[in-house]
Coordinates of C-alpha atoms in Angstrom, one line a residue:
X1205 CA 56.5 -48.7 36.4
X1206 CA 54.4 -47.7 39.2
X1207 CA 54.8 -43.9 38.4
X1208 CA 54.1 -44.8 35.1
X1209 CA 50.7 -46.1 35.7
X1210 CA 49.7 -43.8 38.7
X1211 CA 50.5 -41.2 35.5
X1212 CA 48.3 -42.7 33.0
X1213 CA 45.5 -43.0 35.6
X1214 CA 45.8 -39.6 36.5
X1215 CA 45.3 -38.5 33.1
X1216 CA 42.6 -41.1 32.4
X1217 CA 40.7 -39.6 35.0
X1218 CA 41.0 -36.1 33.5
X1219 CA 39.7 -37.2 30.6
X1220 CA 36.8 -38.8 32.0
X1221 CA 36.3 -35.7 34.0
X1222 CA 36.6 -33.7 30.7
X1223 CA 34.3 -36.1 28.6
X1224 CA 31.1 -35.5 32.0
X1225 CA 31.5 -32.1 31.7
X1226 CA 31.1 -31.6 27.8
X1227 CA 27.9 -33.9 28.2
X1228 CA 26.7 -32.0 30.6
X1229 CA 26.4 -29.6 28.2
X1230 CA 24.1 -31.1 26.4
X1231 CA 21.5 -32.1 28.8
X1232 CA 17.8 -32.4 27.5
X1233 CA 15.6 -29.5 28.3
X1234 CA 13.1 -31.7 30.9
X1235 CA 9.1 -31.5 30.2
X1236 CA 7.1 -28.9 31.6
X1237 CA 4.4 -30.1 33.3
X1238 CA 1.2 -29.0 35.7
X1239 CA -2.0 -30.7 37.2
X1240 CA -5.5 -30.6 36.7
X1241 CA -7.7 -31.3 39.5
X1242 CA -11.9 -30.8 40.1
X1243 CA -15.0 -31.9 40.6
X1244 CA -17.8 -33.0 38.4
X1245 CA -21.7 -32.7 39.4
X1246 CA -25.2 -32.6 38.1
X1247 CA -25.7 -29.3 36.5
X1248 CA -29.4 -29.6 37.4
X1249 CA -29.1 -30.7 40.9
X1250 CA -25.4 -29.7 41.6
X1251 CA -25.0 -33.8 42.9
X1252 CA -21.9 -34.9 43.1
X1253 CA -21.4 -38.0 40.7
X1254 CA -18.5 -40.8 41.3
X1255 CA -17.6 -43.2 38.9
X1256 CA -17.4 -40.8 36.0
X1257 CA -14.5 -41.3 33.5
X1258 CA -12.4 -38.3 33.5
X1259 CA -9.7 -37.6 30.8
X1260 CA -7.8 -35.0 28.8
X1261 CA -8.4 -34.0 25.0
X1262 CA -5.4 -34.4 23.6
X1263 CA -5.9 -37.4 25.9
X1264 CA -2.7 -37.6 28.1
X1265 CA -4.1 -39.3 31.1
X1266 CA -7.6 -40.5 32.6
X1267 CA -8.8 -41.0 35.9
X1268 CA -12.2 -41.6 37.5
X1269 CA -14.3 -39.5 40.4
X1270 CA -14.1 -41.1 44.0
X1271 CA -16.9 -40.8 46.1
X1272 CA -16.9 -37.0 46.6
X1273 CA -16.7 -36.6 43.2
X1274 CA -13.3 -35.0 42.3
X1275 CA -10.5 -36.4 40.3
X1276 CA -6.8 -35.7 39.5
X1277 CA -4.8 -35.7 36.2
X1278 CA -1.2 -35.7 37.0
X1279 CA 1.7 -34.9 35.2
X1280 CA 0.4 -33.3 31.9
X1281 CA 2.5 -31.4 29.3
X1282 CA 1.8 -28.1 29.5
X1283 CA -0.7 -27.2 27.1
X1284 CA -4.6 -26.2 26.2
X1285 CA -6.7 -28.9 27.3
X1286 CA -10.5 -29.8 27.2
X1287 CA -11.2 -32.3 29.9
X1288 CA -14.2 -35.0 28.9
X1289 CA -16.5 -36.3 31.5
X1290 CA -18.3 -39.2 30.4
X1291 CA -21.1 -41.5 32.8
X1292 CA -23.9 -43.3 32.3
X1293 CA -27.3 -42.1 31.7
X1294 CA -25.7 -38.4 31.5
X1295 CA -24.4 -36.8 27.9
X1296 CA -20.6 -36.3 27.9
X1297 CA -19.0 -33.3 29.1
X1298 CA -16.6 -31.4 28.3
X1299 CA -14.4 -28.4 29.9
X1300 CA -11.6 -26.1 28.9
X1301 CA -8.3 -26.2 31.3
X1302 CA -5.1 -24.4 30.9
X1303 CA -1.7 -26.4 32.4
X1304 CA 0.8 -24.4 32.9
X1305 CA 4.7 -25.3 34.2
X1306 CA 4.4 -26.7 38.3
X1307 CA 0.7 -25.5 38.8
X1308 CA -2.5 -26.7 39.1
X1309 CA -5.8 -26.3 37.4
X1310 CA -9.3 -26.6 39.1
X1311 CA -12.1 -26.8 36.7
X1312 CA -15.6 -27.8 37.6
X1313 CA -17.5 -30.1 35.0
X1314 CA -21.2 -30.5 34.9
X1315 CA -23.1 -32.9 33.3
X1316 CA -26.7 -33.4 31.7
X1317 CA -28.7 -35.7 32.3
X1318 CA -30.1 -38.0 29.4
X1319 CA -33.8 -37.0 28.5
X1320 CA -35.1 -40.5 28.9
X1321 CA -38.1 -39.9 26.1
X1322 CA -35.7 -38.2 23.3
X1323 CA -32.1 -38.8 23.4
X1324 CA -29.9 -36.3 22.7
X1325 CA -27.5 -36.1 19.5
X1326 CA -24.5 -37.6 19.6
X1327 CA -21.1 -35.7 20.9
X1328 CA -20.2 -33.7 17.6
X1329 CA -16.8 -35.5 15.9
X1330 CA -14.4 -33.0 14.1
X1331 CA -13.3 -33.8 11.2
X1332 CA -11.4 -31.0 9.3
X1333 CA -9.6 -29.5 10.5
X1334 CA -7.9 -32.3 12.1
X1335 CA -6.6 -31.1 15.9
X1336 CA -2.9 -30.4 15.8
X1337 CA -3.3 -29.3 11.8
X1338 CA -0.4 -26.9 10.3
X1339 CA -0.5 -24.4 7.3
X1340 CA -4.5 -24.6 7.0
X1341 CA -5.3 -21.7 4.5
X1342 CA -6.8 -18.5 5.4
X1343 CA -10.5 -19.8 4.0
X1344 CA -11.1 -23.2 5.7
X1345 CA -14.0 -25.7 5.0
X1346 CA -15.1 -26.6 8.4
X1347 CA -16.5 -30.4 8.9
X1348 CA -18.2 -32.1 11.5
X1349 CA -20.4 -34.8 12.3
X1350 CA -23.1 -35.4 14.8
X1351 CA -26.2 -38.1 14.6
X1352 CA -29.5 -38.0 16.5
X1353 CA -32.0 -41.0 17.0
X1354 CA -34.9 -39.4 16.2
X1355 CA -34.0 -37.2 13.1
X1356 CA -34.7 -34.2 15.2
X1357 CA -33.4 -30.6 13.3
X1358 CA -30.0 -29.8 15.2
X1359 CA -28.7 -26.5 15.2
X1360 CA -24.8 -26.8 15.6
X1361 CA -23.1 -23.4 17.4
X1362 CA -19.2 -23.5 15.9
X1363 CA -17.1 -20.7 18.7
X1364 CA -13.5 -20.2 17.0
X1365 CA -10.9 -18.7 19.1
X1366 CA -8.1 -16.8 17.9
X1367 CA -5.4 -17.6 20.0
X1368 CA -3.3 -14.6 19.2
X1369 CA -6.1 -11.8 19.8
X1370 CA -8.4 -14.3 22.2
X1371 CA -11.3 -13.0 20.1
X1372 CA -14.1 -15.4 19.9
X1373 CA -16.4 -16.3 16.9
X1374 CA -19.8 -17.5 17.3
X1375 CA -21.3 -19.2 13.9
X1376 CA -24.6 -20.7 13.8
X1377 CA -25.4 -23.9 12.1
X1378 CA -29.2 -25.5 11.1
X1379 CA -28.8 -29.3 10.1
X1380 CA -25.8 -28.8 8.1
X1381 CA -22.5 -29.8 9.0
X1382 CA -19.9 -27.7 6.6
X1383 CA -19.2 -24.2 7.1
X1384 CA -16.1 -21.9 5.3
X1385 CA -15.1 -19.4 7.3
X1386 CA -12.6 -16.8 5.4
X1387 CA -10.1 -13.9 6.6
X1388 CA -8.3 -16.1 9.4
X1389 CA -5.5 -14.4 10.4
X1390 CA -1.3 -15.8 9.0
X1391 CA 0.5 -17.2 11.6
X1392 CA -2.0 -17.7 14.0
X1393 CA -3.1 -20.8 16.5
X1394 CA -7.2 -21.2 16.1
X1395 CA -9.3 -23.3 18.9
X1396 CA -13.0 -24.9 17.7
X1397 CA -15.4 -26.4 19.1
X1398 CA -18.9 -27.5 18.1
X1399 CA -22.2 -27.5 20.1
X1400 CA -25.2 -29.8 18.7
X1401 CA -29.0 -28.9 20.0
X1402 CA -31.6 -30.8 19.0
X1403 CA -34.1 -28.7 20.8
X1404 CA -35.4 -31.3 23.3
X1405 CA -32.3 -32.1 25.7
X1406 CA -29.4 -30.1 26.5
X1407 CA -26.9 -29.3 24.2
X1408 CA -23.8 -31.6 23.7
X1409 CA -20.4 -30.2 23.5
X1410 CA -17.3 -31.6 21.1
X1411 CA -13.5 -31.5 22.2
X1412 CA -11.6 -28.6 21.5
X1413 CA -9.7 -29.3 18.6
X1414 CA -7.0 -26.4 17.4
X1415 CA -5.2 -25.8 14.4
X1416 CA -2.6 -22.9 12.6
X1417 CA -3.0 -21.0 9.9
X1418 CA 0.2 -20.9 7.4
X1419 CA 2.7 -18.1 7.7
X1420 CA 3.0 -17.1 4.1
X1421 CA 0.6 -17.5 1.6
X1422 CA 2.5 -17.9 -2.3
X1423 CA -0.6 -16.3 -3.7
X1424 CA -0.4 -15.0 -7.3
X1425 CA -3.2 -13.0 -7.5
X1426 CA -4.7 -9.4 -6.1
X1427 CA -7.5 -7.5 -6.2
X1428 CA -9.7 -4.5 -4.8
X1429 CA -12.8 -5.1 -3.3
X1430 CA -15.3 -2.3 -1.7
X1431 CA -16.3 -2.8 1.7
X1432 CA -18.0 -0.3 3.7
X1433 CA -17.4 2.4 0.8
X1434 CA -13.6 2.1 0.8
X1435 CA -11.4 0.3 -1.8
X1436 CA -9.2 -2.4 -0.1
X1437 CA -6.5 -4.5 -1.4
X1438 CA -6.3 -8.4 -1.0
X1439 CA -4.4 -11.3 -2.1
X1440 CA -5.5 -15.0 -3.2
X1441 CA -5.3 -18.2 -4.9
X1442 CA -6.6 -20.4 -7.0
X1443 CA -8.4 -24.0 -6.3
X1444 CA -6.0 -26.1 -8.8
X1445 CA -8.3 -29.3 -7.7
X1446 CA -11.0 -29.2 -10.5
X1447 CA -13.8 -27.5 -8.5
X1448 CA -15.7 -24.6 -8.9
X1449 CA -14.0 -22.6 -4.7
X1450 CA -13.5 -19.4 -5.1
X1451 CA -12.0 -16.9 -2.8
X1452 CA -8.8 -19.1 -2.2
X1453 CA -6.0 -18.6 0.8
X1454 CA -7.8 -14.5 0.4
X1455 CA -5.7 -12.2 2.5
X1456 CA -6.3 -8.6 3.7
X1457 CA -3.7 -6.4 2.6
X1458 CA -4.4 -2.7 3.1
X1459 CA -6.6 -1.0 6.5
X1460 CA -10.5 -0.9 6.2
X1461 CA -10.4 3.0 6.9
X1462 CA -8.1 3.5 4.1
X1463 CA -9.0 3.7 0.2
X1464 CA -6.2 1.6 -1.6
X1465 CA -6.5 0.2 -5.3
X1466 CA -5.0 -0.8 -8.4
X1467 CA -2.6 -3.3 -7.0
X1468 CA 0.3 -3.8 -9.2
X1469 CA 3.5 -6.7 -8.4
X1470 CA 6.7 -6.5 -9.5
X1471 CA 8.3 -9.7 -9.3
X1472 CA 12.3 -8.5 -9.2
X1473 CA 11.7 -6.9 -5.7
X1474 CA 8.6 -8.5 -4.8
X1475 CA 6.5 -5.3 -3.8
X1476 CA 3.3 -4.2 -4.8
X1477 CA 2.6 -1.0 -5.7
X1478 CA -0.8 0.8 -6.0
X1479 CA -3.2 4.0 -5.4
X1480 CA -4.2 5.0 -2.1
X1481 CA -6.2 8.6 -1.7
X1482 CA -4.9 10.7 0.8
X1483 CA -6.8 14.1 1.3
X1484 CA -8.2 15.0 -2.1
X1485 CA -5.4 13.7 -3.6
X1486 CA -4.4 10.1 -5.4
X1487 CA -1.0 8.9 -4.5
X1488 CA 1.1 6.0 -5.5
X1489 CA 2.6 3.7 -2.4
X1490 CA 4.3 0.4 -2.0
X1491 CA 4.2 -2.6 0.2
X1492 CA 5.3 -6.2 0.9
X1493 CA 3.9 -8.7 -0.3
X1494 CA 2.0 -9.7 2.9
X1495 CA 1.1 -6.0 3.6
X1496 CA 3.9 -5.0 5.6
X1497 CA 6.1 -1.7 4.9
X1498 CA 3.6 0.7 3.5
X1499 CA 6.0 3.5 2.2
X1500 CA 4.1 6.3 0.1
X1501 CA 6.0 7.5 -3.1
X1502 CA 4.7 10.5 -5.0
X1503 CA 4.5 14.1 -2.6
X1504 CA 4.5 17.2 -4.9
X1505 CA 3.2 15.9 -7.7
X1506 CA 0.2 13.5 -7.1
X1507 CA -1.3 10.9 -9.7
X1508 CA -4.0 13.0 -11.5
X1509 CA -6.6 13.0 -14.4
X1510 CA -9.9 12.1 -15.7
X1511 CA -11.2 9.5 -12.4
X1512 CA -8.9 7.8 -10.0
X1513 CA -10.2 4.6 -10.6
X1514 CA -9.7 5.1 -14.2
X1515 CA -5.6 5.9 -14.0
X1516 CA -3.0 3.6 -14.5
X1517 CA 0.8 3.5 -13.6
X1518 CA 3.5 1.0 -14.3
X1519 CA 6.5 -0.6 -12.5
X1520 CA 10.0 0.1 -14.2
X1521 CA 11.2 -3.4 -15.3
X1522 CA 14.2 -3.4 -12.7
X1523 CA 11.5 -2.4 -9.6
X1524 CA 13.4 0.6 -9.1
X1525 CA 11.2 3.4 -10.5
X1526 CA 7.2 3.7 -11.3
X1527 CA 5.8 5.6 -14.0
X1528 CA 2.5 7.4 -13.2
X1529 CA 0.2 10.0 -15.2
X1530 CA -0.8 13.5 -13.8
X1531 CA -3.1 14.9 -16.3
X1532 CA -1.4 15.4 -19.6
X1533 CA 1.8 14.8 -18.4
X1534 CA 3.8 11.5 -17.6
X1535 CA 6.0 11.2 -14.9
X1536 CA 8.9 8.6 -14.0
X1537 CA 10.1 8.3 -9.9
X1538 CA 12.1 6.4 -8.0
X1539 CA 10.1 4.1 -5.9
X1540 CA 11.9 5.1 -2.5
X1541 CA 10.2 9.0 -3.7
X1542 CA 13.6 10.5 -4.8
X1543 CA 14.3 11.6 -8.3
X1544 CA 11.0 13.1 -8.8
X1545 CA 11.7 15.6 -12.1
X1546 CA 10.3 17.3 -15.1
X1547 CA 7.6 15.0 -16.9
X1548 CA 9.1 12.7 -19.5
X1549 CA 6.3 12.9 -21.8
X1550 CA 3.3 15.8 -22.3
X1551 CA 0.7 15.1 -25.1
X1552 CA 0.8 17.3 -27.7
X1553 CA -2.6 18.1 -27.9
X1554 CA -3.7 18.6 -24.0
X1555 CA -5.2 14.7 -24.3
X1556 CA -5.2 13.8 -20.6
X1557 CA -2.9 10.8 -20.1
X1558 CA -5.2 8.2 -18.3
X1559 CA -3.3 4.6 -18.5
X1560 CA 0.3 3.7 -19.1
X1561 CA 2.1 0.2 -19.7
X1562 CA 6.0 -0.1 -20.5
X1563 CA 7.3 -3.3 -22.4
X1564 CA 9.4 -5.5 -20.5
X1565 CA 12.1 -5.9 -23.2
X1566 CA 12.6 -2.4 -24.3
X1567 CA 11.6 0.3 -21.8
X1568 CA 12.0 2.6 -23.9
X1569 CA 8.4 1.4 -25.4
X1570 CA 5.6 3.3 -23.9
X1571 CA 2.3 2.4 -24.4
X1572 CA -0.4 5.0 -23.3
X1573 CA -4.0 5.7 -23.5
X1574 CA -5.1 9.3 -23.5
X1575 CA -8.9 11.0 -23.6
X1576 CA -10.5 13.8 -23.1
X1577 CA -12.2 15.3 -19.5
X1578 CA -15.3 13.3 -20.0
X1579 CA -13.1 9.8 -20.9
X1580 CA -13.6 9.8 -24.3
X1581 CA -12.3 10.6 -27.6
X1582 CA -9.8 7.6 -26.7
X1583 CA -6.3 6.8 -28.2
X1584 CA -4.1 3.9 -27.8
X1585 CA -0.7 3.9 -28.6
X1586 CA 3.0 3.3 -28.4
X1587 CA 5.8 6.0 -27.8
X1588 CA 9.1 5.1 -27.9
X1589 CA 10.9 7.7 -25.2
X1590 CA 14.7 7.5 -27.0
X1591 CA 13.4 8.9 -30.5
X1592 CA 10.4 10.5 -29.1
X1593 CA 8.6 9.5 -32.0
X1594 CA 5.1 7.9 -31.5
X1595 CA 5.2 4.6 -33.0
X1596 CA 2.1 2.4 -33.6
X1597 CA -1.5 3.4 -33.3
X1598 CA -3.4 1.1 -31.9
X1599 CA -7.4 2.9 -31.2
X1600 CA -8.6 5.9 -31.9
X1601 CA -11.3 7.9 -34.2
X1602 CA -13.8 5.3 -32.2
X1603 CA -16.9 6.2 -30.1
X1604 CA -17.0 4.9 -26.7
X1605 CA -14.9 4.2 -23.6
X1606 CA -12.0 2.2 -23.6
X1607 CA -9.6 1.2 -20.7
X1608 CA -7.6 -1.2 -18.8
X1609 CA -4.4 -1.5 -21.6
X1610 CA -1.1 -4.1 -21.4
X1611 CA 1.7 -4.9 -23.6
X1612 CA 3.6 -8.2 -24.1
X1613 CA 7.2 -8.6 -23.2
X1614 CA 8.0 -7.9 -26.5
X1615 CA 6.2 -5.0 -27.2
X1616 CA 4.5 -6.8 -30.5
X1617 CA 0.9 -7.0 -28.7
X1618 CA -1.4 -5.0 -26.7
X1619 CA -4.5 -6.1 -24.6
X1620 CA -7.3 -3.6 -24.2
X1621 CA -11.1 -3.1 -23.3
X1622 CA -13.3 -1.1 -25.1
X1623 CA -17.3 -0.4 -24.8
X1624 CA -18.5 -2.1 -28.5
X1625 CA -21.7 -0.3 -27.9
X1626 CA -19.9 2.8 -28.5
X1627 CA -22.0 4.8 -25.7
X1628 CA -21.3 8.1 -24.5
X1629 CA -23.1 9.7 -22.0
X1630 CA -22.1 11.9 -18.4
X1631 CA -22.1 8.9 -16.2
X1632 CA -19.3 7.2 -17.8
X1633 CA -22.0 4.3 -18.2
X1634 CA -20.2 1.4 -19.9
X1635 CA -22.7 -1.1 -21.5
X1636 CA -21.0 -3.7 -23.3
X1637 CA -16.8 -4.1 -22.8
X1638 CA -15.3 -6.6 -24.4
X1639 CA -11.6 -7.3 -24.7
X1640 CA -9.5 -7.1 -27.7
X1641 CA -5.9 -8.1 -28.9
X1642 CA -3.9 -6.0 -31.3
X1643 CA -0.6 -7.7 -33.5
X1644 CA 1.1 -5.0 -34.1
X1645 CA 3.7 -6.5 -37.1
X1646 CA 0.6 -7.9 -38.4
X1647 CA -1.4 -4.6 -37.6
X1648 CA -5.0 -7.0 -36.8
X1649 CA -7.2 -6.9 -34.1
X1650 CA -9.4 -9.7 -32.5
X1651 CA -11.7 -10.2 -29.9
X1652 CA -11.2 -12.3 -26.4
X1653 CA -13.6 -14.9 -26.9
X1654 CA -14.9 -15.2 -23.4
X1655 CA -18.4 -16.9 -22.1
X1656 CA -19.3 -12.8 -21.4
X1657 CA -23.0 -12.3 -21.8
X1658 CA -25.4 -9.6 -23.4
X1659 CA -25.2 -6.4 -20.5
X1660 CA -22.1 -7.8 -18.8
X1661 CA -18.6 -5.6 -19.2
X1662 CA -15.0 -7.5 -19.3
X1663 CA -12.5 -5.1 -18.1
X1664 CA -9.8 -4.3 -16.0
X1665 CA -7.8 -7.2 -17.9
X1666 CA -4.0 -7.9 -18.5
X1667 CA -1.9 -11.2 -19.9
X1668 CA -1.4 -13.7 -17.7
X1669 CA 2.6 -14.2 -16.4
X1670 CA 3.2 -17.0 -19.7
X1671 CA 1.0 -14.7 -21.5
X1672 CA -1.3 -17.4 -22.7
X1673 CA -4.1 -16.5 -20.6
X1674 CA -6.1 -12.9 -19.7
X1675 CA -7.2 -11.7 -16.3
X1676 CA -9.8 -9.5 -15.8
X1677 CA -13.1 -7.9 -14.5
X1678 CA -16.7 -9.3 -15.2
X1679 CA -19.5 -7.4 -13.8
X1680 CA -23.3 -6.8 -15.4
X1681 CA -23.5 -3.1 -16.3
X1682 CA -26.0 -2.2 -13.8
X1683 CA -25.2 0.0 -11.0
X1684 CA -24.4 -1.6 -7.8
X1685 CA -24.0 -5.2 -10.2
X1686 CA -20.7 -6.9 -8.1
X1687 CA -18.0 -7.4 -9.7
X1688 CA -16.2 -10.8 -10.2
X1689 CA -12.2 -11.4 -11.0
X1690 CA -12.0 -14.0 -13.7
X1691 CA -9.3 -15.7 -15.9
X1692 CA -9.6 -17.0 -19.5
X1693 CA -7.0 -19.3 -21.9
X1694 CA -6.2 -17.3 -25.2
X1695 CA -7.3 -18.8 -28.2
X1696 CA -8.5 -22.2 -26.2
X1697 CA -12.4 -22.2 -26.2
X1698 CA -12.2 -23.5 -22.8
X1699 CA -14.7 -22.0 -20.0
X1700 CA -13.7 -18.9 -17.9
X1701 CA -12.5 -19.5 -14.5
X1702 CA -14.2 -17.5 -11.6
X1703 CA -11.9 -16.5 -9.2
X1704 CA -13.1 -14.2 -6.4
X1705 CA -16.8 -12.7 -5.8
X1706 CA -16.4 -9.4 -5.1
X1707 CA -13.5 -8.6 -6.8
X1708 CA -12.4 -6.2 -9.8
X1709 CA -8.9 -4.4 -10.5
X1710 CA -6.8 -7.6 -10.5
X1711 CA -3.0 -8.1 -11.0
X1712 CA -1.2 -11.3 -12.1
X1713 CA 2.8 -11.9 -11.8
X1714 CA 4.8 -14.9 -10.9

């Protein structure tokens, strides 16, 4: 009986023993935490100031100065700080401190005194973003409030820190308290803070508050703009609230010192292709969607015709080829640059091929648009590439330039541009484009009805992904007019919706 227990025991205590050592296992990570530690004075007289009410922002712990002035804040996550100072008769203040694991931080705050004939404003509040915010779009909306007794004119001073690069902004404010700030950086940590001067006592400091920007934006839209004289590819969104923002969530997609266009998604393998020059030469390339992975596709035989900006190329359904024009020939290639051969189509009058679309259920259904060296003597039409037989004629015999061409799904309509004025002239000066949709069972043509005015072009357009709406360019046909991307319901009579200023060449897919 007594072996038996002794037994049990002994095995009971094994599994005890067992049972401590698998929790160990599981121990919680402990805290990291540091110290800050200083001293706060006059900033006029450099007097040391007891009494004052010392405390972190994110507020973690407070203390108050001793007679010579310094203070400790103990046992603080480690983190950015800003430390706040507040006493009588002085403005509060406020100081950055980094905590790092077992260390501690000496930081010196100094303090203003209160101008006893004209107060100073009040400590600016942040409002949006809020400190500790996640996934704030790349164009935020800045918000902030501040008072002053007297109604003087403050001039706010906003410094943003990226926390990746440790690049500062400095933005100046007069009397206002909003401010968008655009291009912020995906995936990043940001620090602001606001300074308020009303002119007549020294300028009051917020917190820091901090924020991060979202790590991928799901934006459906993408566009060229010009900046600096090159071409540059971006990405965006729209404001589904009911107001008028533009330039949504706007991401930078290709380098400032290159000159990339035409962006063109394909949604099976979610890349972009599009034209980037290289030399003297126009070549296509793909990337992610986020801008990552430039590969360049066509070598030998580059993209080629009657203006860069005026060609056109087209996915292959499947995302595994692109289809590109090089003067009067057209040319299919894989997308990784392999199977690069003979053209698949040449005109058979010399007609530079300038545009090319291929219908998403039968890709065997070409639709081109060819013209002559000086862009004119313009003809739309379909091609089927298993009979080669051309199929439907959709424009020509018609005065003018025409451009930007697209196809539905099932090959029955096509979308194009065309000047009505009918000009020609060596410039390639477009006066009055307006957009047009052609039935081809029914063979009828109507015109977009957009809110375009007298002397403004609508180009550069294609269906929306359901096909119910159009996308496309609005600019006044003066030179150096900027460009706008806009977006119009079919058929709807419902106002056109601005989308990004500057902005032309723009691409739609879900």
């Amino acid at each position: 009986m007594n072996y038996i227990m002794m037994k049990t025991l002994k095995y009971s205590l094994v599994f005890l023993l067992l049972i401590t050592l698998g929790c160990s296992e599981d121990t919680i990570d402990p805290e990291l935490k540091g110290s800050i530690t200083g001293v706060v004075r006059d900033r006029e007289t450099n007097e040391i100031l007891s009494g004052v009410v010392v405390k972190t922002n994110p507020t973690t712990t407070t203390a108050t100065t001793g007679e010579d002035g310094r203070f400790t804040l103990s046992q603080i996550p480690v983190d950015d700080y800003s430390v706040q100072a507040e006493l009588d008769d002085y403005t509060t203040g406020f100081e950055p401190a980094l905590v790092t694991e077992n260390s501690i931080s000496e930081i010196i705050v100094l303090l203003n005194k209160n101008n006893g004939d004209n107060s100073a404003p009040t400590v600016p509040e942040l409002l949006f973003p809020e400190d500790g915010a996640q996934n704030v779009g790349l164009q935020v909306e800045f918000s902030w409030n501040s008072e002053d007794a007297e109604d003087d004119l403050i001039t706010y001073k906003l410094q943003l820190r990226n926390g990746l690069t440790q690049e500062i902004q400095e933005f100046i404010i007069v009397q206002d308290t909003t401010l968008v700030v655009s291009d912020l950086m995906l995936a990043t940590n940001y620090f602001w803070e606001m300074t308020a001067d009303d002119q007549e006592n020294d300028p009051v400091t917020s917190s820091i508050s901090e924020f991060t920007t979202l790590t991928q934006p799901d934006n459906p839209f993408f566009f060229t703009k010009i900046e600096n004289g090159n071409n540059i590819i971006y990405s965006g969104n729209e404001d589904v609230s009911g107001s008028p923002e533009i330039n949504l969530n706007i991401l930078q997609l290709t380098d400032s010192n290159d000159n990339s266009y035409k962006p063109k998604k394909n949604v099976t393998v979610n890349k972009l292709a599009y034209l980037r020059n290289v030399g003297g030469n126009t070549h296509l390339f793909t990337m992610n969607l986020d801008g990552t992975n430039k590969q360049q596709v066509t070598n030998t035989i580059p993209v080629g015709g009657f203006r860069a900006e005026e060609l056109e190329f087209s996915w292959a359904q499947d995302g595994g080829a692109l289809y590109y024009p090089s003067f009067d020939k057209l040319y299919k290639i894989n997308v990784d640059g392999s199977g690069s051969g003979p053209p698949i189509y040449t005109t058979p009058d010399g007609s530079l091929i300038s545009e090319v679309k291929i219908a998403q259920f039968d890709e065997d259904v070409i639709l081109l648009k060819t013209n002559n060296f000086e862009g004119y003597e313009v003809k739309i039409y379909t091609y089927n590439l298993e009979t080669e037989m051309e199929e439907h004629v959709i424009l020509e015999n018609v005065p003018g330039a025409a451009l930007s061409i697209d196809i539905s799904a099932d090959g029955e309509r096509v979308l194009y541009s065309r000047d009505i004025d009918e000009a020609e002239n060596p410039i390639y000066r477009i006066f009055n484009s307006r957009m047009f949709i052609h039935d081809i069972p029914l063979n009828t043509t109507e015109m977009v009805q957009t809110d375009v005015l007298v002397g403004q072009n609508d180009y550069h357009c294609q269906f929306s992904p359901s096909e119910g709406a159009v996308i496309f360019t609005r600019v006044y046909n003066n030179i150096n007019a900027i460009p706008s991307v806009f977006y119009t319901p079919i058929g709807q009579n419902e106002i056109d919706k601005q989308l990004f200023e500057p902005g032309f060449f723009p691409d739609w897919e879900n």
